[in-house]
Amino acid sequence: MSNIKKTSTKRQSEIVSAESTTAINEKLLGKNPSKPMKKIEIKNVHCWYGDFHVLRDIEMAVDPNTVTALIGPSGCGKTTFLRIFNRMNDLIEGFRLEGEVMIDKKDIFSRELRVNELRKKVGMVFQKPNPFPKSIFENVAYGLRVNGITNKKIIAETVEHSLKQSALWGEVKDKLHKNALGLSGGQQQRLCIARAIAIEPSIILMDEPTSALDPISNSKIEELIYDLKQKYTILIVTHNMQQAARVSDRTAFFYLGDLVEFDETKTIFTNPKNEKTQNYITGRFG
Amino acid sequence: MNNEQVKTLKNNAFKIWAIIATSIGLIMLAVLLIKIGMDGLHRLSFDFFTALPSRRPEQAGILTALVGTLWVMVTTAVFAIPIGIGAGIYLEEYARKGWWSSFLEINISNLAGVPSIIYGLLGLEIFVRTLHLGQSILSGSLTLSLLILPIVIVSTREAIKTVPSTMREASYALGASKWQTIWMQMLPAASGGIMTGIILALSRAIGETAPLIVVGALMYVPFVPKSVFDSFTVLPIQIYNWVSRPQAGFIINAAAAIIVLMLITILMNGAAVILRNRWQNRVKW
């Protein structure tokens, strides 16, 4: 930890653009950009809440700069699956995981990787917009502040950059210091996306990010997901089949704790191999 | 009488009973206020606040008691606030939920109901005798701190509980540590509730007499305390002292001092209500 902290403070003055922060992340986690590789690889993963076996023997590999949709009926374990990657399940008492979860070829449960460092690399957008009861500016700056960045100029630039990336800048640039809770639901959710990308993660987890929003906000967020793909690897849980079909490259269908099928989105929606998948996407159950 | 009439009758009877019940409390309070006001209001003057105690009622003032009360309140707050908030945070954020935390919870709630004189005896034994702090402001404040700690702890926990867990998750998801999450999100969001609890706790402490008498607050203090190691008196004890004197003049003094003490308490409770309302308006989840 002290090493990482030192590097980042020493390097702080150099962090002027998104690229160099990414470079630090890559250096920390040993990513070699010259060699293409899987962003996420998980093998033989089982999860339990107490005695309840919530995910069974999951195996999956995700390419960088892709959108993966996780679909399935409620209670099938897809949200639990999503929250493996930033170890958010650790907060739940009685949660247990077995198996191997690798991000950039590094075991995320290894002792060398602190959970705070992992979460810096793996951002998350929640189902219900949950901005902090602070100003718009402070919402986006929070991630930088907790990660030890104090330079005001860097913070201001990063806040602006992140709000532009999340397509919110035009709407809020004149009221950056107003309370974020005054924004509409759709704006709040885009603020949460800006907040997540401000610390330059390489993966973004989205847990039904549009389920609480109106159709216009919904389509804005979907466009945003498409743009964000250029820089980030995205995993998105959704109950909306059209959304999965529109935004994702690959789709994973979960049913009662099993990963039933994982394939190109086109294949899943036009020519699924499993009968359960077929029944689910055509709305016969779920 | 048919069924409908019986129903109406019962309805009205219940309503009248509720009105009477409310009135009893209000009338008693009003009688008390009017009586005290008639007795003491004319005695309130600048001199009354700046004069030292005296054998002659018309020359006696509340300076030492007022300063003593201020000393005791500030010192009590210094001890009770950090310890109470710290314990509240531990119980709410760190302690594992299980029989141990339930055990602590029940005990803390019980402590809030222990008679205050018991705290006085505890303070006498621990602070005055064992730690040799003497019959000082320090001993009195530490004793009162113990007395109000349960209130501060419980209100801190309740205030933290009202902050939705999505806040906590959002903070952790950005790589914040537990400490950062508590310090930068949970406490600011809970601050209104915590402050309300602290003010209510202090306004309870300001009216306490019994534990301070046990610890050794003096009835007659002819000087203004200069440090926490000085002996002291507080307003309720001054009032108690005056009420027990035979001269009529002291009864008037007591009434005037009661008005002062009541005003302080009303101001503190008012501040608590204002804080609570502002907090509720500011934060809408």
Coordinates of C-alpha atoms in Angstrom, one line a residue:
Chain A
M1 CA 0.0 0.0 0.0
S2 CA 2.7 2.5 1.0
N3 CA 4.5 1.8 -2.2
I4 CA 1.4 2.4 -4.3
K5 CA 0.6 5.6 -2.4
K6 CA 4.1 6.9 -2.9
T7 CA 4.1 6.2 -6.6
S8 CA 0.8 7.9 -7.0
T9 CA 1.8 11.0 -4.9
K10 CA 5.1 11.2 -6.7
R11 CA 3.3 10.9 -10.0
Q12 CA 0.5 13.2 -9.1
S13 CA 2.0 16.2 -10.9
E14 CA 2.2 14.1 -14.0
I15 CA -1.4 13.2 -14.0
V16 CA -2.7 15.6 -16.5
S17 CA -4.7 13.5 -18.8
A18 CA -6.6 10.3 -18.7
E19 CA -3.9 8.4 -20.4
S20 CA -1.3 8.7 -17.7
T21 CA -3.7 7.5 -15.0
T22 CA -4.4 4.5 -17.1
A23 CA -0.7 4.0 -17.4
I24 CA -0.4 3.9 -13.7
N25 CA -3.2 1.4 -13.4
E26 CA -1.5 -0.7 -16.1
K27 CA 1.8 -0.5 -14.4
L28 CA 0.3 -1.5 -11.0
L29 CA -1.6 -4.4 -12.4
G30 CA 1.0 -5.6 -14.9
K31 CA -1.1 -5.1 -18.0
N32 CA 0.9 -5.3 -21.2
P33 CA -0.9 -3.4 -23.9
S34 CA 1.2 -4.8 -26.7
K35 CA -0.2 -8.3 -26.2
P36 CA -4.0 -8.7 -26.6
M37 CA -5.5 -10.7 -23.8
K38 CA -8.7 -11.4 -21.9
K39 CA -9.7 -8.5 -19.6
I40 CA -11.6 -10.8 -17.2
E41 CA -11.2 -14.5 -16.7
I42 CA -13.1 -16.5 -14.2
K43 CA -13.0 -20.2 -13.6
N44 CA -14.9 -22.7 -11.3
V45 CA -16.5 -19.9 -9.4
H46 CA -19.1 -20.8 -6.7
C47 CA -20.8 -18.3 -4.4
W48 CA -22.8 -18.8 -1.3
Y49 CA -24.9 -16.6 1.0
G50 CA -24.7 -18.7 4.1
D51 CA -26.0 -22.1 3.0
F52 CA -27.6 -20.8 -0.2
H53 CA -25.6 -21.8 -3.2
V54 CA -26.2 -18.7 -5.4
L55 CA -23.8 -19.2 -8.3
R56 CA -22.6 -22.6 -9.5
D57 CA -19.4 -23.4 -11.3
I58 CA -19.2 -20.2 -13.5
E59 CA -16.6 -19.9 -16.2
M60 CA -16.4 -16.8 -18.4
A61 CA -13.8 -14.7 -20.2
V62 CA -14.4 -11.2 -21.3
D63 CA -12.4 -9.2 -24.0
P64 CA -11.3 -5.7 -23.3
N65 CA -13.4 -2.8 -24.7
T66 CA -16.5 -4.9 -25.1
V67 CA -20.0 -4.7 -23.5
T68 CA -21.2 -7.9 -21.9
A69 CA -24.9 -8.0 -21.0
L70 CA -25.9 -10.3 -18.1
I71 CA -29.6 -11.4 -18.4
G72 CA -31.8 -13.8 -16.5
P73 CA -34.9 -13.9 -14.3
S74 CA -34.8 -12.1 -10.9
G75 CA -32.8 -14.1 -8.3
C76 CA -30.7 -15.9 -10.8
G77 CA -27.5 -14.5 -9.4
K78 CA -26.5 -12.0 -12.0
T79 CA -26.2 -9.1 -9.7
T80 CA -24.1 -11.2 -7.3
F81 CA -22.0 -12.2 -10.3
L82 CA -21.5 -8.5 -11.2
R83 CA -20.5 -7.6 -7.7
I84 CA -17.8 -10.2 -7.6
F85 CA -15.5 -8.0 -9.7
N86 CA -15.3 -5.1 -7.3
R87 CA -15.6 -7.4 -4.3
M88 CA -18.8 -5.6 -3.3
N89 CA -20.2 -8.9 -2.0
D90 CA -17.5 -8.8 0.7
L91 CA -19.8 -6.3 2.5
I92 CA -22.5 -8.9 2.9
E93 CA -22.2 -11.0 6.0
G94 CA -22.2 -14.7 5.2
F95 CA -21.0 -14.3 1.6
R96 CA -18.4 -16.9 0.5
L97 CA -16.7 -17.4 -2.9
E98 CA -14.6 -20.2 -4.2
G99 CA -12.8 -20.3 -7.5
E100 CA -10.5 -18.1 -9.6
V101 CA -11.3 -14.5 -10.6
M102 CA -8.6 -12.8 -12.7
I103 CA -8.6 -9.3 -14.0
D104 CA -5.7 -8.5 -16.3
K105 CA -4.2 -11.9 -15.3
K106 CA -4.2 -10.9 -11.6
D107 CA -6.1 -12.7 -8.9
I108 CA -8.4 -10.1 -7.4
F109 CA -8.5 -12.0 -4.1
S110 CA -4.7 -12.1 -3.7
R111 CA -3.3 -10.5 -0.6
E112 CA -1.1 -8.2 -2.7
L113 CA -4.1 -6.4 -4.2
R114 CA -5.8 -4.3 -1.7
V115 CA -9.6 -4.1 -2.2
N116 CA -9.5 -0.3 -2.4
E117 CA -7.0 -0.5 -5.3
L118 CA -9.3 -3.0 -7.1
R119 CA -12.3 -0.8 -6.7
K120 CA -10.4 2.1 -8.2
K121 CA -9.8 0.0 -11.3
V122 CA -13.3 -1.5 -11.4
G123 CA -16.0 1.2 -11.2
M124 CA -19.7 0.7 -10.5
V125 CA -23.0 2.3 -11.4
F126 CA -25.9 1.2 -9.3
Q127 CA -29.5 0.4 -10.1
K128 CA -30.9 3.5 -8.4
P129 CA -29.1 6.7 -8.9
N130 CA -27.2 7.3 -5.7
P131 CA -25.4 10.6 -5.8
F132 CA -23.9 11.9 -2.5
P133 CA -25.9 14.7 -0.9
K134 CA -23.2 17.1 -1.9
S135 CA -22.6 19.4 -4.8
I136 CA -22.3 18.1 -8.4
F137 CA -18.6 19.0 -8.4
E138 CA -17.9 17.3 -5.1
N139 CA -19.7 14.1 -6.3
V140 CA -17.3 13.7 -9.2
A141 CA -14.3 14.9 -7.2
Y142 CA -14.9 12.5 -4.3
G143 CA -13.3 9.5 -6.0
L144 CA -10.2 11.6 -6.7
R145 CA -10.0 12.9 -3.1
V146 CA -10.3 9.5 -1.5
N147 CA -7.5 8.3 -3.7
G148 CA -5.2 11.0 -2.5
I149 CA -5.3 13.6 -5.3
T150 CA -5.3 17.1 -3.8
N151 CA -4.1 19.3 -6.7
K152 CA -7.1 21.6 -7.3
K153 CA -6.3 22.1 -11.0
I154 CA -6.2 18.4 -11.7
I155 CA -9.4 17.8 -9.8
A156 CA -11.2 20.6 -11.7
E157 CA -9.9 19.3 -15.0
T158 CA -10.9 15.8 -14.3
V159 CA -14.3 16.8 -13.1
E160 CA -15.0 18.7 -16.3
H161 CA -13.5 15.9 -18.5
S162 CA -15.6 13.2 -16.7
L163 CA -18.8 15.2 -17.0
K164 CA -18.2 15.8 -20.7
Q165 CA -17.6 12.1 -21.2
S166 CA -20.8 11.3 -19.5
A167 CA -22.7 13.8 -21.7
L168 CA -23.8 15.9 -18.7
W169 CA -21.4 18.9 -18.9
G170 CA -23.7 21.0 -21.0
E171 CA -26.6 20.6 -18.6
V172 CA -24.7 21.2 -15.3
K173 CA -21.7 23.5 -16.2
D174 CA -23.5 26.6 -14.7
K175 CA -24.5 24.9 -11.5
L176 CA -21.6 22.7 -10.5
H177 CA -21.9 23.8 -6.9
K178 CA -25.6 23.1 -6.6
N179 CA -26.7 20.0 -4.7
A180 CA -26.7 16.9 -6.9
L181 CA -30.0 15.8 -5.4
G182 CA -31.7 18.6 -7.3
L183 CA -30.9 16.9 -10.7
S184 CA -33.5 14.7 -12.5
G185 CA -33.2 10.9 -12.2
G186 CA -31.5 10.6 -15.6
Q187 CA -29.1 13.4 -14.9
Q188 CA -28.3 11.8 -11.5
Q189 CA -27.5 8.5 -13.1
R190 CA -25.2 10.2 -15.7
L191 CA -23.6 12.0 -12.7
C192 CA -23.0 8.6 -11.1
I193 CA -21.4 7.5 -14.4
A194 CA -19.2 10.6 -14.4
R195 CA -18.3 9.9 -10.8
A196 CA -17.3 6.3 -11.7
I197 CA -15.1 7.3 -14.7
A198 CA -13.4 10.2 -12.9
I199 CA -10.9 7.8 -11.3
E200 CA -10.1 6.2 -14.6
P201 CA -11.2 2.6 -14.0
S202 CA -10.7 0.1 -16.8
I203 CA -13.8 -1.9 -16.1
I204 CA -17.3 -0.4 -15.4
L205 CA -20.0 -2.6 -13.8
M206 CA -23.6 -1.4 -14.3
D207 CA -26.4 -2.9 -12.3
E208 CA -29.6 -2.2 -14.2
P209 CA -28.5 1.4 -14.7
T210 CA -31.7 2.5 -16.5
S211 CA -34.4 0.5 -14.7
A212 CA -35.4 3.6 -12.6
L213 CA -35.3 6.0 -15.6
D214 CA -37.7 7.4 -18.2
P215 CA -37.3 6.3 -21.9
I216 CA -35.4 9.4 -23.0
S217 CA -32.9 9.2 -20.1
N218 CA -32.7 5.5 -20.9
S219 CA -31.6 6.1 -24.5
K220 CA -29.1 8.7 -23.5
I221 CA -27.5 6.2 -21.2
E222 CA -27.5 3.6 -23.9
E223 CA -25.7 6.0 -26.3
L224 CA -23.3 6.7 -23.5
I225 CA -22.5 3.0 -23.0
Y226 CA -21.7 2.7 -26.7
D227 CA -19.3 5.7 -26.4
L228 CA -17.7 4.4 -23.2
K229 CA -16.9 1.1 -24.8
Q230 CA -14.0 2.7 -26.6
K231 CA -12.1 3.2 -23.4
Y232 CA -13.7 0.8 -20.9
T233 CA -14.8 -2.8 -20.6
I234 CA -18.4 -2.8 -19.5
L235 CA -20.5 -5.4 -17.8
I236 CA -24.2 -4.6 -17.6
V237 CA -27.0 -6.4 -15.8
T238 CA -30.3 -5.7 -17.5
H239 CA -33.9 -6.9 -17.4
N240 CA -34.6 -5.2 -20.7
M241 CA -34.0 -7.6 -23.6
Q242 CA -34.0 -4.8 -26.2
Q243 CA -31.4 -3.0 -24.2
A244 CA -29.2 -6.1 -24.0
A245 CA -29.6 -6.5 -27.8
R246 CA -28.8 -2.9 -28.5
V247 CA -25.8 -2.2 -26.3
S248 CA -23.9 -5.4 -25.9
D249 CA -21.4 -7.4 -27.9
R250 CA -21.9 -10.6 -25.9
T251 CA -24.7 -11.8 -23.7
A252 CA -24.6 -14.2 -20.7
F253 CA -27.9 -15.9 -19.7
F254 CA -28.1 -16.9 -16.0
Y255 CA -30.7 -19.2 -14.7
L256 CA -31.0 -20.3 -11.0
G257 CA -27.3 -19.8 -10.3
D258 CA -26.0 -21.4 -13.5
L259 CA -24.5 -19.7 -16.5
V260 CA -26.7 -21.3 -19.1
E261 CA -25.3 -19.7 -22.2
F262 CA -22.7 -17.2 -23.1
D263 CA -22.2 -16.1 -26.6
E264 CA -22.3 -13.3 -29.2
T265 CA -25.4 -11.2 -28.5
K266 CA -26.6 -11.8 -32.0
T267 CA -26.4 -15.5 -31.6
I268 CA -28.2 -15.4 -28.2
F269 CA -31.1 -13.4 -29.6
T270 CA -31.4 -15.1 -33.0
N271 CA -30.2 -18.6 -32.6
P272 CA -29.8 -19.6 -28.9
K273 CA -28.4 -23.1 -28.4
N274 CA -30.2 -23.8 -25.1
E275 CA -33.9 -24.2 -24.9
K276 CA -34.1 -22.2 -21.6
T277 CA -32.4 -19.2 -23.2
Q278 CA -34.9 -19.4 -26.1
N279 CA -37.8 -19.5 -23.7
Y280 CA -36.5 -16.6 -21.6
I281 CA -35.7 -14.2 -24.4
T282 CA -39.0 -14.9 -26.1
G283 CA -40.7 -14.0 -22.8
R284 CA -42.1 -17.4 -22.1
F285 CA -40.9 -17.1 -18.5
G286 CA -39.0 -14.7 -16.3
Chain B
M1 CA -80.4 4.4 22.2
N2 CA -79.6 2.7 19.0
N3 CA -76.3 1.4 17.8
E4 CA -75.3 4.6 15.9
Q5 CA -75.9 6.8 18.9
V6 CA -73.8 4.6 21.1
K7 CA -71.0 4.8 18.6
T8 CA -71.2 8.6 18.4
L9 CA -71.3 8.9 22.2
K10 CA -68.2 6.7 22.6
N11 CA -66.5 8.7 19.9
N12 CA -67.1 12.0 21.6
A13 CA -66.2 10.6 25.0
F14 CA -62.9 9.4 23.7
K15 CA -62.2 12.8 22.1
I16 CA -63.0 14.7 25.3
W17 CA -60.8 12.4 27.3
A18 CA -57.9 13.0 25.0
I19 CA -58.4 16.8 25.2
I20 CA -58.5 16.7 29.0
A21 CA -55.4 14.6 29.1
T22 CA -53.5 17.1 26.9
S23 CA -54.9 20.0 28.9
I24 CA -53.7 18.7 32.3
G25 CA -50.1 18.8 31.1
L26 CA -50.4 22.2 29.5
I27 CA -52.3 23.7 32.4
M28 CA -49.7 22.5 35.0
L29 CA -46.9 23.9 32.9
A30 CA -48.7 27.2 32.5
V31 CA -49.5 27.5 36.2
L32 CA -45.8 26.8 37.0
L33 CA -44.6 29.4 34.4
I34 CA -47.0 32.1 35.6
K35 CA -46.2 31.4 39.3
I36 CA -42.5 31.5 38.7
G37 CA -42.8 34.6 36.4
M38 CA -44.9 36.5 39.0
D39 CA -42.4 35.6 41.8
G40 CA -39.1 36.0 39.9
L41 CA -39.4 38.2 36.8
H42 CA -39.1 41.5 38.7
R43 CA -35.9 40.2 40.4
L44 CA -34.1 39.7 37.0
S45 CA -31.7 42.5 36.5
F46 CA -28.1 43.0 35.4
D47 CA -26.9 42.9 39.0
F48 CA -28.6 39.5 39.5
F49 CA -26.3 38.0 36.8
T50 CA -23.1 39.7 38.0
A51 CA -23.4 39.5 41.8
L52 CA -21.7 36.9 43.9
P53 CA -23.8 34.9 46.4
S54 CA -24.6 36.7 49.6
R55 CA -26.3 36.3 53.0
R56 CA -28.6 39.1 52.0
P57 CA -31.1 38.0 49.4
E58 CA -31.4 41.4 47.7
Q59 CA -27.6 41.5 47.1
A60 CA -27.2 37.8 46.1
G61 CA -26.7 36.9 42.4
I62 CA -26.1 33.9 40.2
L63 CA -22.7 34.8 38.8
T64 CA -20.8 31.8 40.3
A65 CA -23.6 29.4 39.5
L66 CA -23.9 30.6 35.9
V67 CA -20.2 30.5 35.3
G68 CA -20.0 27.1 37.0
T69 CA -22.8 25.8 34.8
L70 CA -21.0 27.0 31.7
W71 CA -17.7 25.4 32.8
V72 CA -19.5 22.1 33.6
M73 CA -21.4 22.1 30.3
V74 CA -18.4 22.8 28.1
T75 CA -16.2 20.3 29.9
T76 CA -19.0 17.7 29.8
A77 CA -19.4 18.3 26.1
V78 CA -15.6 17.9 25.5
F79 CA -15.7 14.4 27.1
A80 CA -19.1 13.1 26.1
I81 CA -19.1 14.2 22.4
P82 CA -16.0 12.4 21.0
I83 CA -16.5 9.3 23.2
G84 CA -20.2 9.1 22.5
I85 CA -19.9 9.5 18.7
G86 CA -16.9 7.1 18.6
A87 CA -18.9 4.5 20.5
G88 CA -21.9 5.0 18.2
I89 CA -19.8 4.6 15.1
Y90 CA -18.2 1.5 16.5
L91 CA -21.5 -0.2 17.3
E92 CA -23.1 0.8 14.0
E93 CA -20.2 0.4 11.6
Y94 CA -17.6 -1.9 13.0
A95 CA -19.2 -4.3 15.6
R96 CA -20.2 -7.6 14.2
K97 CA -23.9 -8.1 14.5
G98 CA -24.3 -10.9 17.0
W99 CA -25.0 -11.7 20.6
W100 CA -22.2 -9.4 21.7
S101 CA -23.5 -6.3 20.0
S102 CA -27.0 -7.0 21.1
F103 CA -25.7 -7.4 24.7
L104 CA -23.9 -4.0 24.4
E105 CA -27.0 -2.4 22.9
I106 CA -29.3 -3.6 25.7
N107 CA -26.9 -2.5 28.3
I108 CA -26.5 1.0 26.8
S109 CA -30.2 1.4 26.6
N110 CA -30.5 0.3 30.3
L111 CA -27.8 2.8 31.3
A112 CA -30.0 5.6 29.9
G113 CA -32.6 4.6 32.5
V114 CA -30.3 4.3 35.6
P115 CA -31.2 7.0 38.3
S116 CA -28.8 9.9 38.1
I117 CA -27.8 9.6 41.7
I118 CA -26.2 6.2 41.0
Y119 CA -24.0 8.0 38.5
G120 CA -23.2 10.5 41.3
L121 CA -22.1 7.6 43.6
L122 CA -20.0 6.1 40.8
G123 CA -18.4 9.5 40.1
L124 CA -17.7 10.0 43.8
E125 CA -15.9 6.7 44.0
I126 CA -14.0 6.8 40.7
F127 CA -13.2 10.4 40.0
V128 CA -13.2 12.0 43.4
R129 CA -11.7 9.3 45.5
T130 CA -9.8 6.8 43.3
L131 CA -8.4 9.3 40.8
H132 CA -8.1 12.1 43.4
L133 CA -9.6 14.7 41.2
G134 CA -11.3 16.2 44.3
Q135 CA -14.6 18.0 44.4
S136 CA -13.9 19.8 41.2
I137 CA -15.5 20.8 38.0
L138 CA -13.6 18.0 36.4
S139 CA -15.1 15.3 38.6
G140 CA -18.6 16.8 38.1
S141 CA -18.2 17.0 34.3
L142 CA -16.8 13.4 34.0
T143 CA -19.8 12.2 36.1
L144 CA -22.3 14.1 33.9
S145 CA -20.5 12.8 30.8
L146 CA -21.1 9.2 31.9
L147 CA -24.7 10.2 32.5
I148 CA -25.4 11.5 29.0
L149 CA -23.1 9.1 27.1
P150 CA -25.9 6.6 26.4
I151 CA -28.1 9.4 24.9
V152 CA -25.2 10.5 22.6
I153 CA -24.4 6.9 21.6
V154 CA -28.0 6.0 20.8
S155 CA -28.6 9.2 18.8
T156 CA -25.4 8.7 16.9
R157 CA -26.4 5.2 16.0
E158 CA -29.9 6.2 15.0
A159 CA -28.6 9.1 12.9
I160 CA -26.1 6.8 11.1
K161 CA -28.9 4.2 10.5
T162 CA -31.0 6.8 8.6
V163 CA -28.2 7.2 6.0
P164 CA -29.1 4.8 3.2
S165 CA -26.7 1.9 2.6
T166 CA -26.5 2.9 -1.0
M167 CA -24.3 5.9 0.1
R168 CA -21.9 3.5 1.8
E169 CA -21.8 1.3 -1.3
A170 CA -21.3 4.2 -3.6
S171 CA -18.3 5.4 -1.5
Y172 CA -16.7 1.9 -1.3
A173 CA -17.2 1.4 -5.0
L174 CA -15.0 4.5 -5.6
G175 CA -12.1 2.9 -3.7
A176 CA -12.8 4.8 -0.4
S177 CA -11.6 3.1 2.7
K178 CA -13.9 2.4 5.6
W179 CA -12.5 5.4 7.5
Q180 CA -13.0 7.7 4.5
T181 CA -16.5 6.5 4.0
I182 CA -17.4 7.1 7.6
W183 CA -15.7 10.4 7.9
M184 CA -16.6 12.0 4.5
Q185 CA -20.0 10.5 3.8
M186 CA -21.7 8.9 6.8
L187 CA -20.9 11.5 9.5
P188 CA -21.7 14.6 7.4
A189 CA -25.0 13.0 6.3
A190 CA -25.8 12.0 9.9
S191 CA -24.5 15.2 11.5
G192 CA -27.9 16.9 12.0
G193 CA -29.3 13.9 13.9
I194 CA -26.1 13.6 15.9
M195 CA -26.1 17.3 16.9
T196 CA -29.8 17.1 17.9
G197 CA -28.9 14.2 20.2
I198 CA -25.9 16.1 21.7
I199 CA -28.0 19.2 22.4
L200 CA -30.8 17.2 24.0
A201 CA -28.2 15.3 26.1
L202 CA -26.6 18.5 27.3
S203 CA -29.9 20.1 28.1
R204 CA -30.6 17.1 30.3
A205 CA -27.2 17.5 31.9
I206 CA -27.7 21.2 32.6
G207 CA -30.7 20.4 34.9
E208 CA -29.0 17.6 36.9
T209 CA -28.6 18.2 40.6
A210 CA -28.4 15.0 42.4
P211 CA -25.1 13.5 40.9
L212 CA -23.3 16.8 41.4
I213 CA -24.3 17.1 45.0
V214 CA -23.0 13.6 45.6
V215 CA -19.7 14.4 43.8
G216 CA -19.4 17.5 46.0
A217 CA -20.6 20.6 44.2
L218 CA -20.8 23.2 46.9
M219 CA -23.9 25.1 48.1
Y220 CA -22.0 28.3 48.7
V221 CA -19.2 29.3 46.3
P222 CA -18.0 32.9 46.9
F223 CA -15.6 33.0 43.9
V224 CA -15.8 32.4 40.2
P225 CA -14.0 29.1 39.2
K226 CA -10.8 29.7 37.1
S227 CA -10.0 26.2 36.1
V228 CA -11.5 22.7 35.9
F229 CA -9.8 21.8 39.2
D230 CA -11.7 24.5 41.2
S231 CA -14.7 23.7 43.3
F232 CA -17.9 24.9 41.8
T233 CA -21.7 25.2 42.0
V234 CA -24.3 25.1 39.2
L235 CA -27.7 26.7 38.7
P236 CA -29.9 23.8 39.9
I237 CA -27.9 23.5 43.1
Q238 CA -28.0 27.3 43.7
I239 CA -31.8 27.1 43.2
Y240 CA -32.0 24.1 45.6
N241 CA -29.9 26.1 48.1
W242 CA -32.1 29.2 47.9
V243 CA -35.4 27.3 48.1
S244 CA -34.3 25.7 51.3
R245 CA -33.6 29.1 53.0
P246 CA -36.2 30.5 55.4
Q247 CA -36.1 34.1 54.1
A248 CA -38.7 35.1 51.6
G249 CA -36.2 37.0 49.6
F250 CA -34.3 33.9 48.7
I251 CA -37.5 32.3 47.4
I252 CA -37.8 35.2 44.9
N253 CA -34.1 34.7 44.0
A254 CA -34.8 31.0 43.4
A255 CA -37.7 31.9 41.1
A256 CA -35.6 34.2 39.1
A257 CA -32.8 31.6 38.8
I258 CA -35.4 29.1 37.6
I259 CA -36.4 31.5 34.9
V260 CA -32.8 31.7 33.7
L261 CA -32.3 28.0 33.8
M262 CA -35.5 27.4 31.9
L263 CA -34.6 30.0 29.2
I264 CA -31.3 28.2 28.7
T265 CA -33.0 24.8 28.4
I266 CA -35.7 26.2 26.0
L267 CA -33.0 27.8 23.8
M268 CA -31.0 24.6 23.6
N269 CA -34.1 22.5 22.8
G270 CA -35.2 25.1 20.3
A271 CA -31.8 24.9 18.6
A272 CA -32.2 21.1 18.5
V273 CA -35.6 21.4 16.8
I274 CA -34.2 23.9 14.2
L275 CA -31.2 21.7 13.5
R276 CA -33.4 18.7 13.0
N277 CA -35.8 20.5 10.6
R278 CA -33.0 22.0 8.6
W279 CA -31.3 18.6 8.3
Q280 CA -34.6 16.9 7.2
N281 CA -35.1 19.6 4.6
R282 CA -31.6 19.5 3.2
V283 CA -31.3 15.7 2.8
K284 CA -33.9 14.0 0.8
W285 CA -32.9 10.6 -0.3

